[in-house]
PDB file of C-alpha atoms in Angstrom:
ATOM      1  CA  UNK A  11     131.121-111.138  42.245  1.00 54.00           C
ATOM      2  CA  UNK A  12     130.737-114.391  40.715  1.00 71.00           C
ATOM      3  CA  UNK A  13     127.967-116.750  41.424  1.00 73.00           C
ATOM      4  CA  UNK A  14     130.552-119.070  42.604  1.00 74.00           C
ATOM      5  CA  UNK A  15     132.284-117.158  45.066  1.00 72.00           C
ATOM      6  CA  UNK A  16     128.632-115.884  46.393  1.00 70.00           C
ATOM      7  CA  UNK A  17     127.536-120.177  47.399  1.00 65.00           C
ATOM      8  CA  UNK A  18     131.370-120.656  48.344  1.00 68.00           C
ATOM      9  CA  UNK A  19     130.250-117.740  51.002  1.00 71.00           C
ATOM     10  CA  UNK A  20     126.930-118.501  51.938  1.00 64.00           C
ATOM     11  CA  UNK A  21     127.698-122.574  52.441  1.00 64.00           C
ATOM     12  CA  UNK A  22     129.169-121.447  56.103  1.00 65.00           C
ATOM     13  CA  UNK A  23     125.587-119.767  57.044  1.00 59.00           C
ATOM     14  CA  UNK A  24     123.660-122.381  56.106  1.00 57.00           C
ATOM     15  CA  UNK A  25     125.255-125.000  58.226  1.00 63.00           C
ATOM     16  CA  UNK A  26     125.058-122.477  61.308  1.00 69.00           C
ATOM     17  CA  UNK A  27     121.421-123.481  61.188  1.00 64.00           C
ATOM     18  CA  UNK A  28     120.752-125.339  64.323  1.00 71.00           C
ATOM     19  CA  UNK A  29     118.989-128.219  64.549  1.00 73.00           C
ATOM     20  CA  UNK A  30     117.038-127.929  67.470  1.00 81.00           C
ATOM     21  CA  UNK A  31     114.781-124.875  66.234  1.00 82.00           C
ATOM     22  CA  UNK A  32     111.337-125.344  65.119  1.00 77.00           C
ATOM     23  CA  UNK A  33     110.806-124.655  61.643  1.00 83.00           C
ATOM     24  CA  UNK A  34     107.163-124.423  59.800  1.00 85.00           C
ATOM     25  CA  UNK A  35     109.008-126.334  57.192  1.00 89.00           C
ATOM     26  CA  UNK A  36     107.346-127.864  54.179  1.00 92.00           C
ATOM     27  CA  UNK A  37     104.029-128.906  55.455  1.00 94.00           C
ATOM     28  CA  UNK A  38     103.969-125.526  57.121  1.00 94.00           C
ATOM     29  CA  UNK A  39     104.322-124.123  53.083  1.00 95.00           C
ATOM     30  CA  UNK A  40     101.681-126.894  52.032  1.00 97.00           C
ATOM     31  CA  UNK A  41      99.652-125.274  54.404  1.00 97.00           C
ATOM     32  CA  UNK A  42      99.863-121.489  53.675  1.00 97.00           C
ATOM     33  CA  UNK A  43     100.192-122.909  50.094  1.00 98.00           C
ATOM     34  CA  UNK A  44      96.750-123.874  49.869  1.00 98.00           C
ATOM     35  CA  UNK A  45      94.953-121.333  52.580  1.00 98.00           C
ATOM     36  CA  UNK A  46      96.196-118.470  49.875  1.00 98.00           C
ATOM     37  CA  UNK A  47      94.819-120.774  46.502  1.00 98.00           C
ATOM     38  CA  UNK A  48      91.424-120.940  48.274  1.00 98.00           C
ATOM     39  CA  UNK A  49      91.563-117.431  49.342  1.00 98.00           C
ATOM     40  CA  UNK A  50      91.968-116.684  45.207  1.00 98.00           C
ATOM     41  CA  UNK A  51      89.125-118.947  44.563  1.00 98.00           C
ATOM     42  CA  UNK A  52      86.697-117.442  46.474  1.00 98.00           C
ATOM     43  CA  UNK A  53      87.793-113.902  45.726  1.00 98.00           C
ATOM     44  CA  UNK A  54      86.946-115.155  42.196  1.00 97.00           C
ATOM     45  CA  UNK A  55      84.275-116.579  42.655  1.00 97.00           C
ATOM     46  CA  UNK A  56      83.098-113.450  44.677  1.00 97.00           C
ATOM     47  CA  UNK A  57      83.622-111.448  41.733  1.00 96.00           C
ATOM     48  CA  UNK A  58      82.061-113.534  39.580  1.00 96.00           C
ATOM     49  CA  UNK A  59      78.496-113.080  41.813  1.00 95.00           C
ATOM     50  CA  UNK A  60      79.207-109.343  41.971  1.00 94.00           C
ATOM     51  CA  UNK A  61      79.218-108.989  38.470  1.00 92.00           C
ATOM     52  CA  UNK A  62      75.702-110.863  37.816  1.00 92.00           C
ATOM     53  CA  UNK A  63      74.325-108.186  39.904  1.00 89.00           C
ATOM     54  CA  UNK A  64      72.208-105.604  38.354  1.00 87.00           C
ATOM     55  CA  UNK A  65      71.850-102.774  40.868  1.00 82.00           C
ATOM     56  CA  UNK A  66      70.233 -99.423  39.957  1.00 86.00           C
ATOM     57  CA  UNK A  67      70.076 -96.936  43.313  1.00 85.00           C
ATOM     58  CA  UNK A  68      66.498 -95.950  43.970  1.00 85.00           C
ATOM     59  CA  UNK A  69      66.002 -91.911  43.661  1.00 85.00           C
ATOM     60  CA  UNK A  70      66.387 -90.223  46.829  1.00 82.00           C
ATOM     61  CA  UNK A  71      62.945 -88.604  47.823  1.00 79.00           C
ATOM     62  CA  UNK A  72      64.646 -85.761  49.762  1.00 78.00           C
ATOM     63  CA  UNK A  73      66.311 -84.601  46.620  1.00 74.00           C
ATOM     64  CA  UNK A  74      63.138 -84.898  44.637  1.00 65.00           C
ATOM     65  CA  UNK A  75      61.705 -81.985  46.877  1.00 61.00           C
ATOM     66  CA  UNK A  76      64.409 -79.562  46.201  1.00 58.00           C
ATOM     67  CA  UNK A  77      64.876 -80.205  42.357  1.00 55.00           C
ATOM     68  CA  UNK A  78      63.856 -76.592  40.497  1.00 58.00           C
ATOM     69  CA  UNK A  79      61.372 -78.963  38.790  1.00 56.00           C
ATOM     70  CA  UNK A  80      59.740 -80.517  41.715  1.00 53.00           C
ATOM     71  CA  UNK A  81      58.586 -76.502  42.788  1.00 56.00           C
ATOM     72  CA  UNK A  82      55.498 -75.085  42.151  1.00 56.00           C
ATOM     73  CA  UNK A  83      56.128 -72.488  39.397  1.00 60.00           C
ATOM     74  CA  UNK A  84      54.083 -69.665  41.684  1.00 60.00           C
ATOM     75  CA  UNK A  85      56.279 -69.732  44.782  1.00 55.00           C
ATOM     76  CA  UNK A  86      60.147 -69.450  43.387  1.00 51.00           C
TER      77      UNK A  86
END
């Protein structure tokens, strides 16, 4: 199918549109638009800040007990 048979088809939908129905249109787009760029931004900048952290997990003290090395070496 040629791309000019495919418009010559789809010219009848598009003026089926009625006029009457609510549409976000383009300030609905400028909208959503700019919600999702400053969504990205934080997520960036949130990633950023994670990365600058320097986290090192304490040991667990339960653990510590029941490590062979942490027994006494008279009561194995």
């Amino acid at each position: 199918m040629y791309a000019t048979q495919a418009l010559n088809q789809l010219v009848p939908l598009a003026k089926e549109v009625d006029d009457n129905k609510v549409t976000p249109g383009v300030l609905g787009f400028l909208v959503f638009a700019a919600l999702a760029v400053g969504v990205w931004l934080l997520m960036k900048s949130m990633n950023r800040h994670m990365g600058k952290i320097d986290f090192e997990e304490a040991p667990d003290p339960a653990s510590e007990e029941t490590t062979p090395a942490a027994v006494a070496p008279g009561k194995k």
